[in-house]
PDB file of C-alpha atoms (C1' of nucleotides) in Angstrom:
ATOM      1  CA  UNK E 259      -6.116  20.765 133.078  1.00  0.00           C
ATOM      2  CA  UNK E 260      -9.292  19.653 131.422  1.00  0.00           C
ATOM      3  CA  UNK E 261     -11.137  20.227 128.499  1.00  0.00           C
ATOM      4  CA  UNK E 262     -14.393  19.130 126.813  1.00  0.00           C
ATOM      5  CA  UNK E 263     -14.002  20.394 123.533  1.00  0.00           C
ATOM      6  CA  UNK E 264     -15.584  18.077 120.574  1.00  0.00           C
ATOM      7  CA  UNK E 265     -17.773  16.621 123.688  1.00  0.00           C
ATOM      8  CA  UNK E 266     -14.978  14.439 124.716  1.00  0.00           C
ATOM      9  CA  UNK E 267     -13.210  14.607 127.810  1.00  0.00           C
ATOM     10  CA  UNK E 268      -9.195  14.869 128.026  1.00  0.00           C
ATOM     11  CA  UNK E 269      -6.747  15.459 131.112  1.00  0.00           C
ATOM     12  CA  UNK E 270      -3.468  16.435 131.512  1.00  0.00           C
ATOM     13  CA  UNK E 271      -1.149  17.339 133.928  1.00  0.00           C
ATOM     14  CA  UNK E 272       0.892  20.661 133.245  1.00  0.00           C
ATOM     15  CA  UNK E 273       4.695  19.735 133.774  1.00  0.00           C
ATOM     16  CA  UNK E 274       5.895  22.802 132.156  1.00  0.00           C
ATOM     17  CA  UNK E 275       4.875  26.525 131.675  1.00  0.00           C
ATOM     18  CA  UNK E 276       6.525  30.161 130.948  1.00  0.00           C
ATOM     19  CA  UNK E 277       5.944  33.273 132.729  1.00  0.00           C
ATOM     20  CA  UNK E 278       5.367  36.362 130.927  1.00  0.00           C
ATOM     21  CA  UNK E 279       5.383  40.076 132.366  1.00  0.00           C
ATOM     22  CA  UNK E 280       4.021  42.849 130.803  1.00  0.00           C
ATOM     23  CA  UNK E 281       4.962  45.901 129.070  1.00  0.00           C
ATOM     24  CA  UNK E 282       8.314  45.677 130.654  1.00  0.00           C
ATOM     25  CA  UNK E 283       8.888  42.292 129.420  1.00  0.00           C
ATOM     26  CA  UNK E 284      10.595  42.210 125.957  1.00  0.00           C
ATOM     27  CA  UNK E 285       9.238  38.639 125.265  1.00  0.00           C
ATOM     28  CA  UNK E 286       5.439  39.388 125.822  1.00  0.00           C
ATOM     29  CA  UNK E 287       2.873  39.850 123.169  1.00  0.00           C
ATOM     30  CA  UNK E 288       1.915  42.689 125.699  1.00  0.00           C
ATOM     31  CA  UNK E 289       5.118  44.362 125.247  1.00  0.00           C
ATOM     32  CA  UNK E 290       4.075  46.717 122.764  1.00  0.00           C
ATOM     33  CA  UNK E 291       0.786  47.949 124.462  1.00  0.00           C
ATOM     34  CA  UNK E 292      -2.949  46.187 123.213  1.00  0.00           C
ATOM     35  CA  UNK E 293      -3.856  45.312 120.081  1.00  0.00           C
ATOM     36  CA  UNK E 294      -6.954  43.517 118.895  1.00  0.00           C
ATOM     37  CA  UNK E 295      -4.857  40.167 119.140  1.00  0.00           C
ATOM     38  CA  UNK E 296      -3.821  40.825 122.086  1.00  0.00           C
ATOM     39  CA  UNK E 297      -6.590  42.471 123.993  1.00  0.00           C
ATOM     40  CA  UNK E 298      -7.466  39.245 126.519  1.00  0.00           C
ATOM     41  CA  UNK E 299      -3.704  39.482 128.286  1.00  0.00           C
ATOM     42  CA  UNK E 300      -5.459  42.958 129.159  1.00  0.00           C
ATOM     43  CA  UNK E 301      -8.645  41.760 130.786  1.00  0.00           C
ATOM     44  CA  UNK E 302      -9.410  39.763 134.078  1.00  0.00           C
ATOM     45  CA  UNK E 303      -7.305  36.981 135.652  1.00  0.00           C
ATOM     46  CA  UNK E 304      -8.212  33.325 134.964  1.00  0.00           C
ATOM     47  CA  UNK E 305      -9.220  33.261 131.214  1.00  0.00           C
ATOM     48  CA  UNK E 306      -7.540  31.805 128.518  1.00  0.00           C
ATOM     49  CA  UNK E 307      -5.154  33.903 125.702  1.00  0.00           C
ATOM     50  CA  UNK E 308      -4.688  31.752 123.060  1.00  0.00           C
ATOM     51  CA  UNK E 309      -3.113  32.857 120.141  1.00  0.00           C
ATOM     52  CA  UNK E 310      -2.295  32.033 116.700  1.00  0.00           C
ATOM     53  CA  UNK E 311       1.429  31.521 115.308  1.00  0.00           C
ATOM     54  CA  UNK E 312       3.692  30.513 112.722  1.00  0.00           C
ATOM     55  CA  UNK E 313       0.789  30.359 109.947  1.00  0.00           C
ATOM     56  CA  UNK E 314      -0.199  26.694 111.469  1.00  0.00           C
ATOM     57  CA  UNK E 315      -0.146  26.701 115.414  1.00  0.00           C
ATOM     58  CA  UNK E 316      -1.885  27.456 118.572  1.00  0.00           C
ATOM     59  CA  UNK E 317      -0.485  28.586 122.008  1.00  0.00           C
ATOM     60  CA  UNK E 318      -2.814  28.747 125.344  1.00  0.00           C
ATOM     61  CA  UNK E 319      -1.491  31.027 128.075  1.00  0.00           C
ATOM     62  CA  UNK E 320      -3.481  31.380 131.458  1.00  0.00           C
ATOM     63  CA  UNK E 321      -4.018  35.591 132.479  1.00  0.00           C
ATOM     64  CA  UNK E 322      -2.583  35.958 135.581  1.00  0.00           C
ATOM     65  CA  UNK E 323      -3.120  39.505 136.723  1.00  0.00           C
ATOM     66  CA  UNK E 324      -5.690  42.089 136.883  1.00  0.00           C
ATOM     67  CA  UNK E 325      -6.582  45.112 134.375  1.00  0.00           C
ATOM     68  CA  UNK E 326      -4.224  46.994 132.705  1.00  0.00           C
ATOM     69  CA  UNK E 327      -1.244  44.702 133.998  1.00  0.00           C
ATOM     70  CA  UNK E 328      -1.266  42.277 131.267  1.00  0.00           C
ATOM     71  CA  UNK E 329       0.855  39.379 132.469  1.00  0.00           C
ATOM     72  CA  UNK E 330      -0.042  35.706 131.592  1.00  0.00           C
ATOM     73  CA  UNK E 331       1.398  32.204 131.820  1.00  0.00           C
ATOM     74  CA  UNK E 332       1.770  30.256 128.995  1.00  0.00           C
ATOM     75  CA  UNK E 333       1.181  26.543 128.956  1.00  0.00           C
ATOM     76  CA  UNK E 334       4.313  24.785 127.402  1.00  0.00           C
ATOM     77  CA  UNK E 335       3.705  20.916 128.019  1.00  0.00           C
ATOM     78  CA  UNK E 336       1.334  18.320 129.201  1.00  0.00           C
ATOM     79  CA  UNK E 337       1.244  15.047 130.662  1.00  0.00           C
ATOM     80  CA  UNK E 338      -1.538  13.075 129.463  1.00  0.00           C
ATOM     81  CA  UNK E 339      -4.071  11.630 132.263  1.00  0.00           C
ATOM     82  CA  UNK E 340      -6.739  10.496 130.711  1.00  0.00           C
ATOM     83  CA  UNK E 341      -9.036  11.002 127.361  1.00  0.00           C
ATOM     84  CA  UNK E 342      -5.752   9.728 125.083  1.00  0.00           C
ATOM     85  CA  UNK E 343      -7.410   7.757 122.842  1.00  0.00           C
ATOM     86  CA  UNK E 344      -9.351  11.189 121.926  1.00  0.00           C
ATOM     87  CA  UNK E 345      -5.864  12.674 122.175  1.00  0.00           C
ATOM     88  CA  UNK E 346      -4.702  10.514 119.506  1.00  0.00           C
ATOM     89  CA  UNK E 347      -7.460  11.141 117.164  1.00  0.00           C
ATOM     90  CA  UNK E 348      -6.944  14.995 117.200  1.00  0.00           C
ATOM     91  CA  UNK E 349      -3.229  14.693 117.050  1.00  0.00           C
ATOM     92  CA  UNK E 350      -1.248  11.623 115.346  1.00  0.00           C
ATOM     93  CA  UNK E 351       2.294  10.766 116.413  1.00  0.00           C
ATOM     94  CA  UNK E 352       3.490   7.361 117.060  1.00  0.00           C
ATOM     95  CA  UNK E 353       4.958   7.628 120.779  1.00  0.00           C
ATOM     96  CA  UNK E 354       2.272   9.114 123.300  1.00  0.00           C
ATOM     97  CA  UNK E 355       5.207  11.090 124.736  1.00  0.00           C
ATOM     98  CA  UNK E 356       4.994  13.257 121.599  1.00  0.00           C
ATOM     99  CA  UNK E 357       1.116  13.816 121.729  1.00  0.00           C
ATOM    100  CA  UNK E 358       1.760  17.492 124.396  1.00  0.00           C
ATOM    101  CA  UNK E 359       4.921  17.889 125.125  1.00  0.00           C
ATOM    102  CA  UNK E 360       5.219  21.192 123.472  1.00  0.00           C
ATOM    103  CA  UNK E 361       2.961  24.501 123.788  1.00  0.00           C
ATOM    104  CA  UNK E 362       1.130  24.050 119.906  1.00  0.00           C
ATOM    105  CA  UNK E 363       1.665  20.173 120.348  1.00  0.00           C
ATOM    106  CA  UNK E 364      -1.042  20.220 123.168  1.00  0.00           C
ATOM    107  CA  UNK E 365      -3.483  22.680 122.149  1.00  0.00           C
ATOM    108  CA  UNK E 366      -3.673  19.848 118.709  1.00  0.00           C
ATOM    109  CA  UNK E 367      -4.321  17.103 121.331  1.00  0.00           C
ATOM    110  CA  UNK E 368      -6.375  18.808 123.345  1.00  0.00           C
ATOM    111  CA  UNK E 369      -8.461  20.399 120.164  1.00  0.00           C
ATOM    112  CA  UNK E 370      -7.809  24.634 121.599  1.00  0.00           C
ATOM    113  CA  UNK E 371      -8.062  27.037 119.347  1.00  0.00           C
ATOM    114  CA  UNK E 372      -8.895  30.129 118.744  1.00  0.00           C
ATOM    115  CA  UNK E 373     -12.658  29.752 119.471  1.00  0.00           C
ATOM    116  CA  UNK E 374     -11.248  29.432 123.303  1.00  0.00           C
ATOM    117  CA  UNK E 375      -9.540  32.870 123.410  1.00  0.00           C
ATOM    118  CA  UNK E 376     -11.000  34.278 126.261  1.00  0.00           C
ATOM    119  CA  UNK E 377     -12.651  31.393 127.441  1.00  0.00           C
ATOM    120  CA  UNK E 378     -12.907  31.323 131.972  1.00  0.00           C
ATOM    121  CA  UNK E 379     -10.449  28.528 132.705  1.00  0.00           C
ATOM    122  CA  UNK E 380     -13.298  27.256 135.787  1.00  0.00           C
ATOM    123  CA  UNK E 381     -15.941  26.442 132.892  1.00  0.00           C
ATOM    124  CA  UNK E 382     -17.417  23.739 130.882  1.00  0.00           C
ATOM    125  CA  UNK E 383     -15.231  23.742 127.709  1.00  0.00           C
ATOM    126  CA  UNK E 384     -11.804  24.269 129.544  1.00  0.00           C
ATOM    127  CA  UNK E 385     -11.158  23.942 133.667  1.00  0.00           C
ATOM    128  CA  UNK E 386      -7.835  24.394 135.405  1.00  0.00           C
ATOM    129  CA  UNK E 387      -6.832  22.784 138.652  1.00  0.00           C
ATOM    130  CA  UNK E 388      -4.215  22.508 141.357  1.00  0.00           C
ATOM    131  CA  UNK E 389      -2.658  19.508 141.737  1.00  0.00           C
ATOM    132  CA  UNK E 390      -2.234  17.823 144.778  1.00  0.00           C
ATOM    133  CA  UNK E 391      -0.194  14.994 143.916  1.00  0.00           C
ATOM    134  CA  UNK E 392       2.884  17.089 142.670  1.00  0.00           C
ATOM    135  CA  UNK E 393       5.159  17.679 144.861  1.00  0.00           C
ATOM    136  CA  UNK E 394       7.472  21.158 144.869  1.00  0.00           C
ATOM    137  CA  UNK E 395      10.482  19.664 145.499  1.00  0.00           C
ATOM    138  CA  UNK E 396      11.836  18.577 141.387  1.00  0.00           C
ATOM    139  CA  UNK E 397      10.891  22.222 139.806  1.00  0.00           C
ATOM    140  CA  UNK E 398      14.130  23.126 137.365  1.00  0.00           C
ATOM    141  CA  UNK E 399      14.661  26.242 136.085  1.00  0.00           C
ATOM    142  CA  UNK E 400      15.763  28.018 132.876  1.00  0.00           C
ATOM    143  CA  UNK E 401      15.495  30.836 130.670  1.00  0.00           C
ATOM    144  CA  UNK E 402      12.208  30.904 128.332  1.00  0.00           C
ATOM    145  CA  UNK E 403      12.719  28.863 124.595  1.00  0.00           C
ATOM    146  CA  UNK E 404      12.566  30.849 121.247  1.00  0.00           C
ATOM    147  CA  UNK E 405      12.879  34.276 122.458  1.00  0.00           C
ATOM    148  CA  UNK E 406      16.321  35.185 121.882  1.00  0.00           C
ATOM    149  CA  UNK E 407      15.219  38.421 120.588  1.00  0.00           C
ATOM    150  CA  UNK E 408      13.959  39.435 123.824  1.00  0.00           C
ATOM    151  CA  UNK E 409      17.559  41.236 125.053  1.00  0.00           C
ATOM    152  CA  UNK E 410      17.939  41.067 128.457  1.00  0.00           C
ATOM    153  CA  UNK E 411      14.320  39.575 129.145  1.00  0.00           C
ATOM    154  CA  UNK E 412      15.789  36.460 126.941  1.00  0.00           C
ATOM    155  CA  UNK E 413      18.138  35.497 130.056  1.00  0.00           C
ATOM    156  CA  UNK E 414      15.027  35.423 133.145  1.00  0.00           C
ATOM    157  CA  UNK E 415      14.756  32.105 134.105  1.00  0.00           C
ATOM    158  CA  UNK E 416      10.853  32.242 133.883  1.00  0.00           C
ATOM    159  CA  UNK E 417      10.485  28.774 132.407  1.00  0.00           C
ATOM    160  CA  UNK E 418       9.601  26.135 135.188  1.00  0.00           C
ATOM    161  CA  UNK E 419       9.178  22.401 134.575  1.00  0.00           C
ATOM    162  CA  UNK E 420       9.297  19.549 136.583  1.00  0.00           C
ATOM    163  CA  UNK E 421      12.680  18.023 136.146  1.00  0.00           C
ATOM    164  CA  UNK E 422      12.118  14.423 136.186  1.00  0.00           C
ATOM    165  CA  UNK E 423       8.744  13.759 133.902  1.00  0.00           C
ATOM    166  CA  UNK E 424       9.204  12.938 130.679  1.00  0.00           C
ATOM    167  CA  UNK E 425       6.436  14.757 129.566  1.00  0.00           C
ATOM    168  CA  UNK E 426       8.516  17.967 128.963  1.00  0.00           C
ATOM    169  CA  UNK E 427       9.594  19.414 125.458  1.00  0.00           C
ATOM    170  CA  UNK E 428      11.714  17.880 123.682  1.00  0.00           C
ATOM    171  CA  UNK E 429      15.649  18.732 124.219  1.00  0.00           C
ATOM    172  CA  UNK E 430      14.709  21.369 126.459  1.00  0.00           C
ATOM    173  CA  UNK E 431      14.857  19.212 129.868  1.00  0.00           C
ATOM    174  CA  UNK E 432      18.107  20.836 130.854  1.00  0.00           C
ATOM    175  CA  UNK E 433      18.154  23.938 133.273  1.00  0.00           C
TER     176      UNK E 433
ATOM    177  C1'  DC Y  74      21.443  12.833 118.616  1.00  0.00           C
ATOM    178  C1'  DC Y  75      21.830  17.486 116.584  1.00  0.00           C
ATOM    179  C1'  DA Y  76      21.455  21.317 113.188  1.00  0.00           C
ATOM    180  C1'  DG Y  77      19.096  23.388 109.522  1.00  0.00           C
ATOM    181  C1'  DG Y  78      15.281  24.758 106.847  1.00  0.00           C
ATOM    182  C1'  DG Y  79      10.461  24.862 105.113  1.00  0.00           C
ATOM    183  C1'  DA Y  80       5.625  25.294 106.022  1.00  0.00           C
ATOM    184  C1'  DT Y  81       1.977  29.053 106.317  1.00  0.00           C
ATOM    185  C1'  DC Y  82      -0.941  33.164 107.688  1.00  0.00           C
ATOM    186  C1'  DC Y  83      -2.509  36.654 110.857  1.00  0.00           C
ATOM    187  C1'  DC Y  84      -1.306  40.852 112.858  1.00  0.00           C
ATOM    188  C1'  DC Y  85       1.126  44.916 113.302  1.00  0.00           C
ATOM    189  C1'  DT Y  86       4.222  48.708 111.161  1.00  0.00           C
TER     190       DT Y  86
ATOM    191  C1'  DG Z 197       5.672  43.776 103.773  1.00  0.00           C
ATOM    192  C1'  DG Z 198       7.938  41.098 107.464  1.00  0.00           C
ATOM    193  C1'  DG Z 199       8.357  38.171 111.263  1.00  0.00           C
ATOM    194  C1'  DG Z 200       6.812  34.961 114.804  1.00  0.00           C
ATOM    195  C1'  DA Z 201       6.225  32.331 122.808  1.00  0.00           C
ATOM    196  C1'  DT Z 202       6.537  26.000 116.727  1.00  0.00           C
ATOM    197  C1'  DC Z 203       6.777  21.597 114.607  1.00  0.00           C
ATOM    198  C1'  DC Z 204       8.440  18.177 111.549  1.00  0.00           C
ATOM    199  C1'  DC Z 205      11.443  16.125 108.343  1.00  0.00           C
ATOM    200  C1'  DT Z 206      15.848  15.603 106.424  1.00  0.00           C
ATOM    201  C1'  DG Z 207      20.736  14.753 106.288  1.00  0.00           C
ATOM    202  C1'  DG Z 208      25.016  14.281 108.625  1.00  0.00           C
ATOM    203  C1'  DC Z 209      27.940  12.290 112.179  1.00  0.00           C
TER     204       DC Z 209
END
DNA sequence: CCAGGGATCCCCT
DNA sequence: GGGGATCCCTGGC
């Protein structure tokens, strides 16, 4: 994943990431139909949702599906490639380990907000990419983090990571 | 290392 | 009016 934001390149690799259906899915923001905050998860397939928690925090999730079947993917670590030093400067910590390995920990490195909800994920300010250098063969498993509330949607295992980098959330690298 | 709690505000009921 | 797809700091062991 790239962005460009403040005019200054940044990196990552995405080592970790939560799957969210849609109205069937007790966890999703879509759950309870569309709402103005919600209204991108609704819309085409490779833009950005970002959203706004917790009174302090931003979380970027990719749209996955078409209209009307509002499913997304939400982007819960990073490891950091290149553009740190710009990474730094957006988001202070003292052990570069700490700088995205958690969903509102990146979007502060990586300077996404709210001005990106919505944004296409193949454009200037933000681009996504496969990556060819990760193999499929260390992806663990477990259910998604912090939605307990979620009944039996809490216990999918819909949160993938890749098990050895050290680049995923913190106490979470079980699974 | 782990558990607990406070911060802080937008959106939905 | 209430709670949240989180983070950080503190205190205890």
């Amino acid at each position: 994943m790239r962005t460009a934001a403040a005019e200054e390149l940044k990196i990552g690799r995405i080592v970790e990431v939560e799957a969210y259906f849609g109205e069937s899915d007790a966890a999703a923001h879509a759950f309870a139909g569309k709402t103005a905050r919600n209204a991108v998860l609704f819309g085409p397939p490779g833009h950005a949702y970002v959203y706004f928690v917790y009174g302090m925090h931003h979380c970027l999730n990719v749209v996955t599906q078409g209209k009307d079947q509002p499913e997304a993917v939400l982007i819960r670590a990073l490891e950091p490639l290149e553009g740190i030093a710009a990474m730094r400067r957006f988001r202070r910590c003292s052990r570069e380990r700490d700088l995205s390995n958690g969903p509102a920990k990146l979007c502060q490195a990586l300077r996404i907000g709210r001005s990106l909800n919505g944004a296409d994920l193949s454009g200037r300010e933000i681009f996504i990419e496969s990556d060819l250098e990760t193999g499929d063969g260390d992806i663990g498993e477990s259910p998604r983090i912090g939605v307990d509330y979620a009944g039996e949607a809490a216990a999918w295992p819909l949160r993938l990571f890749l098990k050895k980098n050290l680049y995923v959330s913190r106490g979470f690298r079980g699974g």
